[in-house]
Coordinates of C-alpha atoms (C1' of nucleotides) in Angstrom, one line a residue:
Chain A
X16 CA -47.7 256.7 -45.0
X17 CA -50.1 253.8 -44.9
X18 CA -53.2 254.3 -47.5
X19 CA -56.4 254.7 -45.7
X20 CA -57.9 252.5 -48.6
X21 CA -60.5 254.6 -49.0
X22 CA -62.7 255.6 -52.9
X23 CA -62.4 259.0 -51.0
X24 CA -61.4 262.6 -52.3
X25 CA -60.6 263.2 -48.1
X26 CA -58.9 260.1 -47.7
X27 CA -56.9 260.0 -51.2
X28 CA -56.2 263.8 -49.8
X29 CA -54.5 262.2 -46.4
X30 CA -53.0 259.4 -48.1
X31 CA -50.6 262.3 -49.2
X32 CA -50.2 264.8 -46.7
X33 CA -51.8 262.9 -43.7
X34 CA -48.5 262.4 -42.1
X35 CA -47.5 263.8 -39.1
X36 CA -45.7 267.7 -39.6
X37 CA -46.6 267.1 -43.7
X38 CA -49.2 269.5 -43.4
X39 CA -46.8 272.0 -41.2
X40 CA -44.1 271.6 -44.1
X41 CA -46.9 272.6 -46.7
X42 CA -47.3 276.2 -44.7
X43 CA -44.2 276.6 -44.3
X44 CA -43.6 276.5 -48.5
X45 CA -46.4 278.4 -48.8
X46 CA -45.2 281.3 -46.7
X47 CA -41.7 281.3 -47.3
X48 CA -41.5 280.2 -51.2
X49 CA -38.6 278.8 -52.5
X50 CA -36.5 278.1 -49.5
X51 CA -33.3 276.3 -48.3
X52 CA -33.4 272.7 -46.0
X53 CA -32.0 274.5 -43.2
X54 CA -34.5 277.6 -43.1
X55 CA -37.1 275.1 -43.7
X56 CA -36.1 273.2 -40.7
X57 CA -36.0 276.1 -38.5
X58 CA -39.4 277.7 -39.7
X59 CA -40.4 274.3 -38.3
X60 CA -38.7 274.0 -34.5
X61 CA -39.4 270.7 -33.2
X62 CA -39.0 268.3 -36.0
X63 CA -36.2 265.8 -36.5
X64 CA -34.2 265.9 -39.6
X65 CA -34.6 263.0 -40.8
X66 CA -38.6 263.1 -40.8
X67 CA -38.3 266.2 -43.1
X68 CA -35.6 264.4 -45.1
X69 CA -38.3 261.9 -45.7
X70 CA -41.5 264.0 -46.0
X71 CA -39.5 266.2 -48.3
X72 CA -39.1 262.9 -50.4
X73 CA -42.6 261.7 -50.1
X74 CA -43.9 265.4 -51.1
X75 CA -41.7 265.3 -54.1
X76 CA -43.1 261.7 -54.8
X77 CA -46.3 263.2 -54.5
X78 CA -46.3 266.0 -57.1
X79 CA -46.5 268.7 -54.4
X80 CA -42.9 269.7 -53.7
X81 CA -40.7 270.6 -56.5
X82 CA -36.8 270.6 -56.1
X83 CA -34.8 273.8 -57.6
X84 CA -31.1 273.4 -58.1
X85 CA -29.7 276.8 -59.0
X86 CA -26.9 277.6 -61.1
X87 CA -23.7 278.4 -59.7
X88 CA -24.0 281.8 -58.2
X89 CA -26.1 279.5 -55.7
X90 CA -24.4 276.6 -54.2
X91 CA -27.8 275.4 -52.8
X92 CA -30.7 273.2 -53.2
X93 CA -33.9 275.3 -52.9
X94 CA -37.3 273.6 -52.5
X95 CA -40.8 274.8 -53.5
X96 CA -44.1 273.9 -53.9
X97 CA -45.4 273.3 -57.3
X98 CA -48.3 274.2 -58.9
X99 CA -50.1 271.4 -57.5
X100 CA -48.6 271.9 -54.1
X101 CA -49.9 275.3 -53.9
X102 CA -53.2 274.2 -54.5
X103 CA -52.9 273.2 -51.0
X104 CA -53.5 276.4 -50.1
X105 CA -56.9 276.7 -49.3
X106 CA -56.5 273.6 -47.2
X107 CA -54.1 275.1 -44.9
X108 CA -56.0 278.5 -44.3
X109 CA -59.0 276.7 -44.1
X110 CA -57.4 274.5 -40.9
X111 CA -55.8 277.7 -39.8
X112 CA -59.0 279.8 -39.4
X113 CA -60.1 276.8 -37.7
X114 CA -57.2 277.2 -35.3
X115 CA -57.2 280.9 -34.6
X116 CA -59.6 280.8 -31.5
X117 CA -56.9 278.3 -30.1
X118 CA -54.4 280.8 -30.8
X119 CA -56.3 284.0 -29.8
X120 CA -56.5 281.7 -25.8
X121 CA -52.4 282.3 -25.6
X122 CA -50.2 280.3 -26.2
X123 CA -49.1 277.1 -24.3
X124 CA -46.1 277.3 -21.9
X125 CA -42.7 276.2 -24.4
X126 CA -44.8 276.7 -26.9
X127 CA -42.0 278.2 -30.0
X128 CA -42.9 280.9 -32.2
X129 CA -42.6 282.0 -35.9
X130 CA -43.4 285.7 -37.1
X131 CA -44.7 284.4 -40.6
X132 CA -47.4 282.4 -38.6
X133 CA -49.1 285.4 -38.2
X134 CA -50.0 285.7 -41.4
X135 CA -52.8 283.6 -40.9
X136 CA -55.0 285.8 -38.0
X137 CA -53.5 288.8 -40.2
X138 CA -55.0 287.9 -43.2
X139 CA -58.1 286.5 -41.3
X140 CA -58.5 289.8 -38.6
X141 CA -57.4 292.8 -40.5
X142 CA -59.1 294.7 -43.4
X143 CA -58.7 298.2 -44.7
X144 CA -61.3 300.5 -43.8
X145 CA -59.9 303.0 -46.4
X146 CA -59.9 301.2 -49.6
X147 CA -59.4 304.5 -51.6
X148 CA -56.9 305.4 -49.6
X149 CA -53.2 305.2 -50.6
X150 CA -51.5 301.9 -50.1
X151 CA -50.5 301.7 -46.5
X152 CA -47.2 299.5 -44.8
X153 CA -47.0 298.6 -41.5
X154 CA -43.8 296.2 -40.3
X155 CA -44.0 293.9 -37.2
X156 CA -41.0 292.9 -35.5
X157 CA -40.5 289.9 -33.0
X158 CA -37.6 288.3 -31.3
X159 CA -38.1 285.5 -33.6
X160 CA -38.3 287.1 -36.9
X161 CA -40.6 289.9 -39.1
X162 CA -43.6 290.1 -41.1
X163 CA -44.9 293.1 -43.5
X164 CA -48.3 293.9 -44.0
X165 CA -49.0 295.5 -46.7
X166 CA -52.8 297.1 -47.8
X167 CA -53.2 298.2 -51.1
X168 CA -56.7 298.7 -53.0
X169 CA -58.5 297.1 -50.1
X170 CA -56.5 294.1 -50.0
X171 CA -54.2 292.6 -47.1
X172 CA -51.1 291.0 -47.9
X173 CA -48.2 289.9 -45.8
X174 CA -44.6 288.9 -46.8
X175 CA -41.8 287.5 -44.1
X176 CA -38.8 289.9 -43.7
X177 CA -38.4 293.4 -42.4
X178 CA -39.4 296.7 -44.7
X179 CA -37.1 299.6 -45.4
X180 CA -40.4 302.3 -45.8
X181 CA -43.2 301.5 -43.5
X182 CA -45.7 304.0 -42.0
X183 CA -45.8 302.1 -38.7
X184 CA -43.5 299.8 -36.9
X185 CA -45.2 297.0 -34.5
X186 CA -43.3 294.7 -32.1
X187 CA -43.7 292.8 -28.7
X188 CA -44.6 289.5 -27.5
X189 CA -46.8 287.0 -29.8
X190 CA -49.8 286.9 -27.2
X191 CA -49.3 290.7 -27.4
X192 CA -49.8 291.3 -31.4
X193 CA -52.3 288.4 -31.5
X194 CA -54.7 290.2 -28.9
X195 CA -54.5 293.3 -30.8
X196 CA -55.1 291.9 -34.6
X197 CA -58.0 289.8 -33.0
X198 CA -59.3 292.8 -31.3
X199 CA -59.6 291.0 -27.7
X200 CA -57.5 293.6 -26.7
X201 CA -57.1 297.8 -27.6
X202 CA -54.0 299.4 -28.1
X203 CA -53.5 300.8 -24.6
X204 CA -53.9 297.2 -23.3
X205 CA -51.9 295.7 -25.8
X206 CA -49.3 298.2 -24.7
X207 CA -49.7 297.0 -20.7
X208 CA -49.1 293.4 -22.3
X209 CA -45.4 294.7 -24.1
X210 CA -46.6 295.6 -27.4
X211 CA -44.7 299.0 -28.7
X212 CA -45.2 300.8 -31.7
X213 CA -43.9 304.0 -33.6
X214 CA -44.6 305.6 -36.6
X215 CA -48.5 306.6 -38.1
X216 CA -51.2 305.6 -35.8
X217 CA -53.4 306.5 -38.3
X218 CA -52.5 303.8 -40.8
X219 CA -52.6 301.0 -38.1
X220 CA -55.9 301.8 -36.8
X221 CA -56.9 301.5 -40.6
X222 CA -56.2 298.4 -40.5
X223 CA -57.1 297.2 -36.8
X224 CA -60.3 295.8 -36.2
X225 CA -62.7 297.9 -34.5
X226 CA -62.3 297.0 -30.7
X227 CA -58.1 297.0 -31.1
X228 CA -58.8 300.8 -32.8
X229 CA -60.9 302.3 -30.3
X230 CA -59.5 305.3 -28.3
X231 CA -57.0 305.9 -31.4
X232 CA -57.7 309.6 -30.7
X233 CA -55.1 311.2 -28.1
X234 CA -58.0 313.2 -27.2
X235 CA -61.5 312.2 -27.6
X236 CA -65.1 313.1 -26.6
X237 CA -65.6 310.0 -24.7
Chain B
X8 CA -51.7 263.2 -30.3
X9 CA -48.3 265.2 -29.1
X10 CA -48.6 268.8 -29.2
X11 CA -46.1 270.7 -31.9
X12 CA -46.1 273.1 -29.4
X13 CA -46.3 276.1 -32.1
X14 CA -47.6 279.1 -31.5
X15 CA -49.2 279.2 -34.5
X16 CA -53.1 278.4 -35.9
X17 CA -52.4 275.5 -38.2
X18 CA -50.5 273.8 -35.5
X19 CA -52.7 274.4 -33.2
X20 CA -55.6 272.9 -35.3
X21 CA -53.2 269.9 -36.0
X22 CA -52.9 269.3 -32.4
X23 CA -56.3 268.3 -32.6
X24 CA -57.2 267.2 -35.7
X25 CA -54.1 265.8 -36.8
X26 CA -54.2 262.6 -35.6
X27 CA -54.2 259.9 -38.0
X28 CA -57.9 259.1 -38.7
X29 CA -59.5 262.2 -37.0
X30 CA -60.2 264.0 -40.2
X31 CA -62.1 261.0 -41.8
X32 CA -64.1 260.6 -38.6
X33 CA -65.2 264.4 -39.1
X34 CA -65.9 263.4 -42.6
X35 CA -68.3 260.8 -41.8
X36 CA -69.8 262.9 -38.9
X37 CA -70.4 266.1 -41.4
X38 CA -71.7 263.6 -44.0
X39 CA -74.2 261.6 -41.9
X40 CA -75.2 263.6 -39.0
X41 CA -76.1 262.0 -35.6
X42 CA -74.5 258.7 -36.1
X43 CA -74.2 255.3 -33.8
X44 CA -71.0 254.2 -33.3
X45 CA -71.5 250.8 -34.8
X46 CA -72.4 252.6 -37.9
X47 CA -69.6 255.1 -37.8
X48 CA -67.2 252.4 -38.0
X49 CA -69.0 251.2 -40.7
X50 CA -68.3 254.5 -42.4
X51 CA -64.5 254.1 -41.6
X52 CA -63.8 250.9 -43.3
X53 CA -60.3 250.2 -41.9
X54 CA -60.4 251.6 -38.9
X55 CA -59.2 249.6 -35.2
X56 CA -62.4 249.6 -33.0
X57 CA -59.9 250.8 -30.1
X58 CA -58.5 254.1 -32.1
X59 CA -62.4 255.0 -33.2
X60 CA -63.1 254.8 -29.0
X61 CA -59.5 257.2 -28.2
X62 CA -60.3 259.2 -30.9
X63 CA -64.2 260.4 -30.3
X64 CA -63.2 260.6 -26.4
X65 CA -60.1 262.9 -27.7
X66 CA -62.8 264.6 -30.0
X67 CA -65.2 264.8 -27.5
X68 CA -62.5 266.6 -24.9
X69 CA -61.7 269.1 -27.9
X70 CA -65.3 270.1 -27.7
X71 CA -65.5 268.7 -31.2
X72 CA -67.9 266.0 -30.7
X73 CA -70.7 265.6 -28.0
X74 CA -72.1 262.6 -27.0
X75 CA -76.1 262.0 -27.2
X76 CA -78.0 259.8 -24.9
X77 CA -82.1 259.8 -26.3
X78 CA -84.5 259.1 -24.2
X79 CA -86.2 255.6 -23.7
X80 CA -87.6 255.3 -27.5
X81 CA -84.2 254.8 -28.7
X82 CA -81.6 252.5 -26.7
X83 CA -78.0 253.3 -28.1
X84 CA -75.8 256.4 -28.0
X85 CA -75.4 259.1 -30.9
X86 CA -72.4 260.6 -32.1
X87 CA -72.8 263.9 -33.6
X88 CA -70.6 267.6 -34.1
X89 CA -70.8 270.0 -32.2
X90 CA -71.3 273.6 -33.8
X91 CA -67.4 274.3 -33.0
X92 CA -67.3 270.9 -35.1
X93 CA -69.4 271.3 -38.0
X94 CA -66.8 274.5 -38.2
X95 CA -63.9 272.3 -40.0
X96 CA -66.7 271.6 -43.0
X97 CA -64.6 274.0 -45.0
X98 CA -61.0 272.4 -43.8
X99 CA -62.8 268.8 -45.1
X100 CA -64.2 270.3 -48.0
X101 CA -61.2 272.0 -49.7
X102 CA -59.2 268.8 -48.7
X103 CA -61.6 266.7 -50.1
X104 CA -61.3 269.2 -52.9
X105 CA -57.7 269.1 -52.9
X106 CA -58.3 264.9 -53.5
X107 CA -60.8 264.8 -55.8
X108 CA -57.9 264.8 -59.3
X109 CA -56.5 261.2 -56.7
X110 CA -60.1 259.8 -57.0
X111 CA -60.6 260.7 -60.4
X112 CA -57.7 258.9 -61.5
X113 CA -59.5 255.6 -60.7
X114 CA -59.3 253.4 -56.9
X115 CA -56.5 251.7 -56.0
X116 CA -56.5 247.9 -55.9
X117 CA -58.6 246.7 -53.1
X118 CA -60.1 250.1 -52.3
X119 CA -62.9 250.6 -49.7
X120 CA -66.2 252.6 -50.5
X121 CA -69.2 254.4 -49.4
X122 CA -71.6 255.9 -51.1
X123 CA -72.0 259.0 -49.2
X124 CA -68.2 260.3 -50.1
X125 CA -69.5 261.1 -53.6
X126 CA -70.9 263.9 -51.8
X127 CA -67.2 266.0 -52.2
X128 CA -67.3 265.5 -55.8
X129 CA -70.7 266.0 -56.9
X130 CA -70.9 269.0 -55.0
X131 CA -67.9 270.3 -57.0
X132 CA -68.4 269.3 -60.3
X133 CA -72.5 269.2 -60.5
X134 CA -74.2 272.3 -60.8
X135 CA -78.1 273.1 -62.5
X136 CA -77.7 274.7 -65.7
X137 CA -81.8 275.4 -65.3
X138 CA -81.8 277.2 -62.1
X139 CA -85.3 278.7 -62.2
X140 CA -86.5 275.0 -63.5
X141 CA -88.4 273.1 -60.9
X142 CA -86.6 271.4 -58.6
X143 CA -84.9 268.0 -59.4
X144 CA -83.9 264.9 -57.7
X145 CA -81.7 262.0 -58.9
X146 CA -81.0 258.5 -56.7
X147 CA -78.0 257.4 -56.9
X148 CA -77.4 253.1 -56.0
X149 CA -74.4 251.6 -55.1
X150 CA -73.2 248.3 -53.9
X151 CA -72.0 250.1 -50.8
X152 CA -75.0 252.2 -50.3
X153 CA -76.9 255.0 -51.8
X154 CA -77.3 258.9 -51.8
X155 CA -79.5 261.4 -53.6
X156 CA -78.7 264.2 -55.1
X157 CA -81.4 267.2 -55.0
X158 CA -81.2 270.6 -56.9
X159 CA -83.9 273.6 -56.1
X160 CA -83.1 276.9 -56.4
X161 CA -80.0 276.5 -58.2
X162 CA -78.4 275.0 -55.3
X163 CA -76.9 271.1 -55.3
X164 CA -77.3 269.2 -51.9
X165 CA -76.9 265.5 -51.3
X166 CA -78.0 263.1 -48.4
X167 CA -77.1 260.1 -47.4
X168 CA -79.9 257.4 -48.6
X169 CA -82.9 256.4 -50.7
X170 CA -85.2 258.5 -52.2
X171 CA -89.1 257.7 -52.8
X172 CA -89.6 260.0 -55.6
X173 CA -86.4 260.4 -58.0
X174 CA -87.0 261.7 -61.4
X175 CA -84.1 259.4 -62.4
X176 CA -82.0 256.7 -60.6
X177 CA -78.2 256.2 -61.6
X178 CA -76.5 253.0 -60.6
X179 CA -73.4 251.4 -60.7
X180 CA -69.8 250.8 -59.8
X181 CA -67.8 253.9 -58.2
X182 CA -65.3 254.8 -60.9
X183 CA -68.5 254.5 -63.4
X184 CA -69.8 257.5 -61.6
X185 CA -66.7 259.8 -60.7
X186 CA -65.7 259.5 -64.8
X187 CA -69.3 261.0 -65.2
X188 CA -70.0 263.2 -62.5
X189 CA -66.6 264.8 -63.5
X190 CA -66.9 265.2 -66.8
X191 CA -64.1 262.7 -68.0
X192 CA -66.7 260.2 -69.7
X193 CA -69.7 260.9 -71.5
X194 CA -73.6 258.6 -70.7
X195 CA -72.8 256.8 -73.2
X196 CA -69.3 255.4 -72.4
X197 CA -70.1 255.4 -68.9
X198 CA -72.4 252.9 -69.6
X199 CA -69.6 250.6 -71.1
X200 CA -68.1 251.2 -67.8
X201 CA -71.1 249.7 -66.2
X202 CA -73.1 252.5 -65.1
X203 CA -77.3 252.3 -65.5
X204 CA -79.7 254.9 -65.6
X205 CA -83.1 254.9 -65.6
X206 CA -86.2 257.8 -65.6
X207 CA -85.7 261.4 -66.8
X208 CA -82.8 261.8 -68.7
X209 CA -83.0 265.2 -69.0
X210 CA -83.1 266.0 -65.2
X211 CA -79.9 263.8 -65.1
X212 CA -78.5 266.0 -68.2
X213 CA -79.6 269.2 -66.5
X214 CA -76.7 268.9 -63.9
X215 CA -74.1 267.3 -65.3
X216 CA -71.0 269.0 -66.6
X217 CA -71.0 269.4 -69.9
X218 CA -68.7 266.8 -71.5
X219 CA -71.0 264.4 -69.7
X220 CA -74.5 265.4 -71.2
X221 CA -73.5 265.3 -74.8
X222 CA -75.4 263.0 -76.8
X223 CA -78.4 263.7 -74.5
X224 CA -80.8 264.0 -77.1
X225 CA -81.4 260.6 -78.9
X226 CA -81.7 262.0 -82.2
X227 CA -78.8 264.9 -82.8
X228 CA -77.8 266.4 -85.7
X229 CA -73.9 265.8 -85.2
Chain C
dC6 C1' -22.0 274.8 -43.2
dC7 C1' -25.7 272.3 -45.8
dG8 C1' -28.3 268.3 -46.6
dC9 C1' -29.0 264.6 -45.3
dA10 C1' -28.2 259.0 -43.3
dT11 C1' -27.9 256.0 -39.4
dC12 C1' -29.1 254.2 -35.0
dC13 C1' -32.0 253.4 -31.2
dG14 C1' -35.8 253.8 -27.6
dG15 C1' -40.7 254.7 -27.0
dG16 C1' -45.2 255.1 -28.2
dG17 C1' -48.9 255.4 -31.6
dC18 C1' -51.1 252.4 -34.6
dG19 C1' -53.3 248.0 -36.6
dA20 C1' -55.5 243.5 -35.9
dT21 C1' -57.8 240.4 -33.3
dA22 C1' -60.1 238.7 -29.2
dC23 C1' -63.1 239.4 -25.7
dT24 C1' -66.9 241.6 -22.6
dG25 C1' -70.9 244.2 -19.9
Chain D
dC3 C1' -74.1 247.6 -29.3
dA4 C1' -70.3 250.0 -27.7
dG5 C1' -66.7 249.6 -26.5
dT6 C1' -62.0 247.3 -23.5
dA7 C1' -57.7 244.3 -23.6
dT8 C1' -53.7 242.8 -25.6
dC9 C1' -49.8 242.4 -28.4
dG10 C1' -46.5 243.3 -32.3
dC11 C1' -44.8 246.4 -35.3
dC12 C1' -43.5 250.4 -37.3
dC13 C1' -43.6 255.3 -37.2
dC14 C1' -41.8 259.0 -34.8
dG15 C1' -38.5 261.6 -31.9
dG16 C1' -33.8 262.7 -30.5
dA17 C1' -29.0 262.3 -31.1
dT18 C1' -25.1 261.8 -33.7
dG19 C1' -22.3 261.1 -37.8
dC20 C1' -20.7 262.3 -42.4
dG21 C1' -19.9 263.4 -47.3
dG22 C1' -19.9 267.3 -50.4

DNA sequence: CCGCATCCGGGGCGATACTG
DNA sequence: CAGTATCGCCCCGGATGCGG
């Protein structure tokens, strides 16, 4: 990209990932690790080839972007953020807690969709209201891929991919699982929007903020 | 800007902040307040007068900026954030962050500046090593400007220009500065580098970073 | 199939000139 | 002072090709 030529920490900042879908490729390293051109490129629908040929070039450049060639049980080229590049990650959750309101409004019309975005309202929306209590799994499931969340000693984490032991299994429509973790919307409601669930209701209310909990008792003293 | 048309926060954010320039207008906006246009552009040194228009009416349609008409005392409009606005302070601030090793490393040829972007890294390298003392203030002059630099309570703030009582002015050329506010040069070699100093030199000491202050007394026992 | 390179059309961007 | 107007250019988007 063209310098902003600018004695600026911001500007030196956009000098190098200023460009147009950098910052997209950044979250997508950041959520996926080490990953392949080809999952890269579809963890990021809408972007020509050639761009990330290039940006993927520029990053390298750059320090941020590292290249992994793995010995021959892998035929692959594998790319990953260096230590540098991670660095970036307060940057990127910064913008994306920025974002989340213009999430939480639903998405636009053709608008595509990732699971591992979510990790972003997860991470910003849920918290364990049992600390103490024993580490706690719940799997979400979407037509366009999975996330884990996983809550141990208080703290939220989320990995991409599907769990083999989870106390509760979440799927339905983004708009669905976004109105719950923000808690616009309780479980009932999420429900009437396609969201299902199976599994411990305990453990997910745990985790739910407080409006998206409520009613989590089949019978309750209203 | 085009939309990525992602369902996801960062993208979302990017949709309208992305835009080449928009971040560095935030910048100057967070950094200066309520700000004419004509001086705005000042602060963007580099910047096409007809992209500053697009971008604060784009801005201003995000509900990121709001125009401000004063009354008959003053003539001429005022740019300032609105509160959904001054919201991306921590997206600029860890990306200024993020920058700050790029500045350090010296200005490129033919590099732009204003002194109010030394706000990013005095705020993250300065920090009172006599909290309970009594509040301090240091001027800082450049060619392209000034700022101070205030410390009560512990707590480092800087504004945008001149101060009538400093307990000690600094002055001189950027890269002077950034090798001593960061530690990388000491008061004495950042003095060969053309930085001058003048008042209380141990209110300047007192929030340096270490490396920076040694040699502060003028007779040390080595 | 993976990881690009090439080509081409359109629009965002940069620089300058001009105006109410 | 606060923009608008204009005009090249290059970046970006989309499609296709291609070597390993």
């Amino acid at each position: 990209m063209r310098s902003y030529g600018q004695y600026c920490s911001v500007a030196k900042a956009l000098d190098l990932v200023g460009d147009r879908w950098t910052l997209l490729i950044v979250r997508e390293l950041l959520l996926r690790g080490a990953i392949r051109y080809t999952d890269l490129r579809a963890g990021l629908p809408g972007i020509a080839t050639n761009l990330l040929a290039d940006r993927l070039r520029a990053l390298e450049a750059a320090g941020v972007v590292a290249r992994e060639e793995p010995g021959p049980p892998i035929a692959t080229t594998l790319f990953r953020l260096t230590p540098r590049g991670e660095e970036l990650r307060p940057a990127v959750e910064a913008l994306g807690r920025w974002g989340i309101p213009l999430m939480v409004a639903g998405p636009a019309t053709g608008d595509a969709f990732r699971a591992p975005w979510l990790a972003f309202p997860v991470e910003q929306f849920l918290a364990d209201r049992s600390p103490e209590g024993p580490p706690v799994r719940i799997a979400v499931h979407t037509d366009e891929g999975a996330i884990v969340i996983e809550s141990r000693d208080g703290r939220i984490e989320t990995f991409p991919g599907t769990a083999d032991e989870a106390d509760a299994v979440l799927s339905g429509p983004p708009y669905a699982l976004m109105g719950l973790f923000s808690g616009r919307v309780d479980l009932p409601r999420a429900e009437s929007l396609g969201l299902r669930y199976e599994g411990d209701r305990e453990a997910l209310c745990r985790l739910l903020p407080e409006h998206a909990a409520e009613g989590n008792q089949t019978s309750d003293i209203s």
